[in-house]
Amino acid sequence: MKRNGSRGCVTRKTRFGSRERDWLKGDTQRGCVCLYGGTVDPQPQASGPQASSTPQTDLQLVLCSTSTTVEELCAQRDGQGLYVQLHGDLVRRMDSSERPLQMVYDYLAAIGYKDPVRVQQEAANSDLSCLIRFYSERPVNADRQERTLLKGVFSVRKGKSQLHKWAERQVILCGTCLIVASVKDSLTGKMHILPLVGGKVEEVKRRQHCLMFSSAGSQAHTYFVNFDTLADYQRWHRQASKVVSQTVSLVDLSCYSLEAMPEYLLYSQDITHLNLRHNFMSLEGPGGLLNLPRFSQLKSLNLSNNRLGVFPECVCDIFTLTELNVSCNSLQTIPAQIGNLQSLQILSLDGNHLCSLPEELGGMSQLNSLGLSFNNFSNIPAVLERLSAVDKLSMAGNRMESLELCTLAKMSHLKNIDLRLNGLRWVKSGSLEAVSQVTQLDIRDNRLDSLDLSSVCNLETLHCQRNQLGTLTLSGFTLRILHASNNRLTTVNIYPVPNQLTHMDLSQNLLEYLPDWVCDSRKIEMLDVSHNLLSELPSRLINSLSLRKLLAGNNRLQRVPVLLDHVPLEALDLQHNKLSELSESLFYKALNLKYLNLSANALENIPPSSQSEESLSTLQELYLTRNNLNENCGAVLVGHKNLRVLHIAYNHLLSFPASKLSKLEQLEELNLSGNKLKTIPSTVSSCKRLHTLIAHSNHINVFPEILNLPEIKLVDLSCNELTEIQLPDSLPATLQELDLTGNSSLMLGHKTLNLFSHITTLKLDQKSTATTGDSVSVSTPWNHGYSEMSGQRNKLCVSVLAVDRFRDSVEACYGIFDGDRNEEVPRLLQCTTGDVLCEELQHSSVDNVYMCNTFLTSHRKLGMAGQKLGASALLCYIHREPSDPGGFFSLTVANVGTCQAVLCRDGRPIPLSKIYSLENCTEEMERVKRSKAIITEDNKVSGVTCCSRLLGCSYLSPWVLPKPWVHTTPLCAQDEFLILGNRALFERVSYQEAVCTVQAVRDPRAAAKKLCSIAQSYGCKDNIAAVVISLQISEDSCTCEPPISNSELRGPLPVPVPVSATTGPNDPATLSSSSGVVSEFSSETSASEVGSEAGSTASDEHPSSGPTSRSERRCSLHPATTLCGIMVPGSAVAGPHVGQFQQQQPTSATFSSNKSDNGLDSDDEAPLEGVISNGSKLEVEVDIHCCAFQLRSGAPESPKDLRFEKQGINYPNGKMRRQNSVVVSATNGCLLAVCGREIADLKKSPSTSSLFGKKLSNGSVVAPEDSHNIIEVALEAPKKKSGYFTAPAQQDPEDQLIVPPSLEQEVREQLRGQGPLVSGPSLPSSKLCLKDPVWDNPHPPAFASNLVSGPGPVPILQHEVYDTAL
């Protein structure tokens, strides 16, 4: 299959005729099934609509309905059967009664589609094959077949003696054995079996392509096999080497889509471990499960995830089994014959529909581990009382509402019990009988409001987090580990004192004081009491001789007790308290202290590191962000010579002592942001290990001497007052990111930009050349800033989307995509989501519909990348309600996963998103449990993700879905700003603190930077992303202004400015020349640039010379009636000037044609992408692209009412697929053809590379101006020839131009690129053509060859567009 860029992303069999299309439109329960890997009969069927075609082997389209069965389809095409593949995973044979089209419809409904018409459209989309695909025959996977079975006829010699002769024999490598037939071409007669486990496979150097196979043991046998080709030799050598290296006779056939075992596997009688997990094993047949008892030495058998439906009773005849796994097979009952397995020790029955166990199970005397998790048990089965050897019971995810401790007392053998996720409401102790055998109990994620386990006298480990506990009573005789976070505890009662307790987590509770027994515990090493209501810490606790880690952040502490003696404390977290001072003895009494976090307090100074000049401090990480420290703290910090990480952001530092900084030679990460520094001392060059310097939001005007450091990786000096940069001759190869945005006076020349060319991520501001009088851009009542930080990760797995002017109107679109551990999916989502939303808005104006469809379509467009990888996604769309175009704005928010949006209204935070994680969403947890997913102890679905809704990760369907939460709220004047952030941000920063943080900073970019910086200082190690959108929603924000006459813009030199050009009814449609009139150029804006960008808009007509040629500037609250950047004719234009265009902004920039020798404007040294200047003329790279629009109102009155304009309807802000690249010259008004290779060569040239900007390492949208407003191109995604990026893609739209007949021939020649020059007057005024549904237009014309002439008006059609492979 082919990816984007090819018209033949799938091989079509035919295009349907009118009869077939009419039949499809007659009922939404009709559609087509795409069958891969088969052939089609060229003769159409006599009855019913059928697609005729020519035979091909890739794809065939079969018309059917939702009631059509597999049997009927096979009979129709003389096939043997059909196979289905979900999410690119396993392939299974379909039952004859299954209905393929209904299966597709059910799948689409399950992920979130509701409208039957839309379901019909999506079912015919070729991209859907990455989610569900049908095959007419079983696809062959050579790699899997090789690992399952190798077979061939080769020259074989038995034994090492030269007396034996070579002979042609059938040789098979299957399982653990080498099988050699005694007859050349058949397997009849005697079979020679050579066990290979523990044996040898060696190369025979005397013969070419020859291997020697030897078995293990003193009676070892040897066979020599001579292969015909090098490929066969390598294949057999590789597979045999794996077998001989095993220590046990293990055969792993998991995830092979097997319906039966290879027949030759039965010759491997030495197999002891057989893994058949994730297949579709059947009972009958030569390799069916009924043959399993033939393995006489089998000890371990895994049959999980095989869709068995019933327990295979034949397994009960394998008396040697010690381990059996039949999880996730939809089993309803267990047969009584299970009691025959007297040697069984481990039995896993998880993920089924069991509600009882047979009594015969009680006779299995050696069974010691029983897995019953995620079934339908309402109580602990009574048969467990007889299973005296069982010490571990797993019953998580069942339906137990109460637990009787007296029941556990009867099961004297149970030691480890897992009752997570059961909905437990009560734990009752009906008698005084002690439960002495239980040592480990897990009851987290239930609904308990109180818990008394004092009768469980030998309890060692208790997990009870995420309940609703108000009180907790335990026995302390043997207690070692206690996890009780995320409850409502006000006290914890443990008696006697738990002297064996080493680890205790009481965070996220309501504790106002710590009980005395905490201080009396002699062995406690780790104590987490963060996020409570503590006002003080006991002195005995902080002076404990066993405590090594104390986390007491987010409390109400006002002081820290004095350390009386040396303590072994290694980590101390006291952030978010009310500390104003620290004990003077802190550092020289806690000599082992390596981590100290004091952020978000009121400290004005810090204690000295020692009492003398010589310091013994071992402190390595120190976080002092958001205190009241001044520059005097530098003298104290110098004593911590082992310091590696220092965060002292957002304090009151006016300077940092140069002599002190030079002594921190071990420093690796330094954050000085948010202070009042004017310079960073030159002695920073002494910190040879420094790899990260963050000093944004200061007053720094001199670039620090850090580019000579050998290990420097990241430098953030944004939001400062830099004016110039003094650079060395070369930059360190380690430098990966440099952020210089927000330095308004910084000017960079060509030499500097070329020196920065190797930096992976370079962030610079664009310097606009337009003056105030030239700018006619419509302002928006919002602007934004964003920040991304990779933390301690080596890659950035989060991407940001921000478009301040969405769809070329007063709308906005913002988003965050967090891939957790992968960077591919966030990049792809950032490239496509804005486009998809723009397209969906044409089909529906209902918020829940277009947002939901945007997420589902983006999910589909991920292709193969979305099969195994996924991402949380948040999308915000600011718009006016369609019912009230002149009213106030509304904000529509949609999200999946853990990215969140918070609106500040009257200074209060209003959460607008829903957190789709299993821990935070009870209804999602119940849904996932009902679908029998396995949820691990860390609350992750199948151990993969904690989110129940994501874009991507389709292989986890139906547990993880892409359907979003959608919410719309009207905006008002009290709305100050909007904050978007990923999980890492809001895990560390509360909603209220985030709001207060942004309120204190006026600049949105600086506010976003601050949010990320403080989250890092609070302990976040993951990727962090934040977007801050400042809102000015009020009637007072009107920016209307009267029209400006064209004469005001005339000057001695032609200056192209972004104005709306119109043409009178009698004016010829010509290109503007250099006669002094203003012109408009429409160009594509590159999204992969950081340092600079430039855009313009192109007009194919002369602007009229009248004073109304410049359109009236409208404000955000009183806009002209527009749609998708096109001003609807007659809506805001009087007189003859119809068909007026609205300027695309803000990615457009204006340039003066008076250029200096180096091609840059004299007022701006910043390079502009796409602008190629050669002295006297200015060339702007644009493209001609015909797009399809659907207009809902304002039909044109004449063909001249609509003019062809280069618009990005499917790509917001004008980002489009490149069709025909041209260069528009501002001097002679001609079109010059430029091939793509020449443009690529320009970008590769060192002298011009800076003209084309810089790419971001993670593909995030980074605007060179205050608001980044472009969408990242797909080239930012990793370029792979196989794997995730080989999915079949949606086809490019096929375009159609309608031109006057008199100009048809000239346009043909121009688009074909036949003529080198096309004169201005000969360019036609191209009309806008609406794209018909594919089923209505089976043979669309080619873009450059089939031009349909039509002098009449363009029809306005209201058809849905079917984006299919038909």
Short mmCIF file of N, CA, C and O in Angstrom, two decimals, residues 198 212 375 546 624 681 894 1005 1217:
data_model
loop_
_atom_site.label_atom_id
_atom_site.label_comp_id
_atom_site.label_asym_id
_atom_site.label_seq_id
_atom_site.Cartn_x
_atom_site.Cartn_y
_atom_site.Cartn_z
N GLY A 198 19.18 -27.38 23.93
CA GLY A 198 20.43 -27.70 24.62
C GLY A 198 21.48 -28.27 23.70
O GLY A 198 22.60 -28.56 24.14
N MET A 212 25.51 -28.03 10.68
CA MET A 212 25.53 -29.27 11.43
C MET A 212 24.60 -29.13 12.62
O MET A 212 24.74 -28.22 13.44
N ASN A 375 -14.10 -11.18 36.70
CA ASN A 375 -15.20 -12.08 36.42
C ASN A 375 -16.46 -11.50 37.05
O ASN A 375 -16.54 -10.28 37.27
N SER A 546 15.96 6.78 61.49
CA SER A 546 15.70 5.84 60.39
C SER A 546 15.11 6.53 59.15
O SER A 546 15.23 6.01 58.05
N LEU A 624 14.25 26.18 44.78
CA LEU A 624 13.89 27.34 45.60
C LEU A 624 12.96 28.28 44.85
O LEU A 624 12.84 29.46 45.20
N PRO A 681 26.54 36.07 34.86
CA PRO A 681 28.00 36.25 34.97
C PRO A 681 28.75 35.40 33.94
O PRO A 681 28.34 34.30 33.59
N ALA A 894 -13.30 20.08 23.37
CA ALA A 894 -13.42 18.62 23.26
C ALA A 894 -12.10 18.01 23.67
O ALA A 894 -11.03 18.56 23.38
N ARG A 1005 2.73 34.58 26.57
CA ARG A 1005 3.87 33.70 26.39
C ARG A 1005 4.67 33.58 27.68
O ARG A 1005 5.05 32.47 28.08
N ARG A 1217 -1.60 21.19 0.39
CA ARG A 1217 -0.71 20.31 -0.34
C ARG A 1217 -0.18 21.06 -1.56
O ARG A 1217 -0.89 21.77 -2.23
#
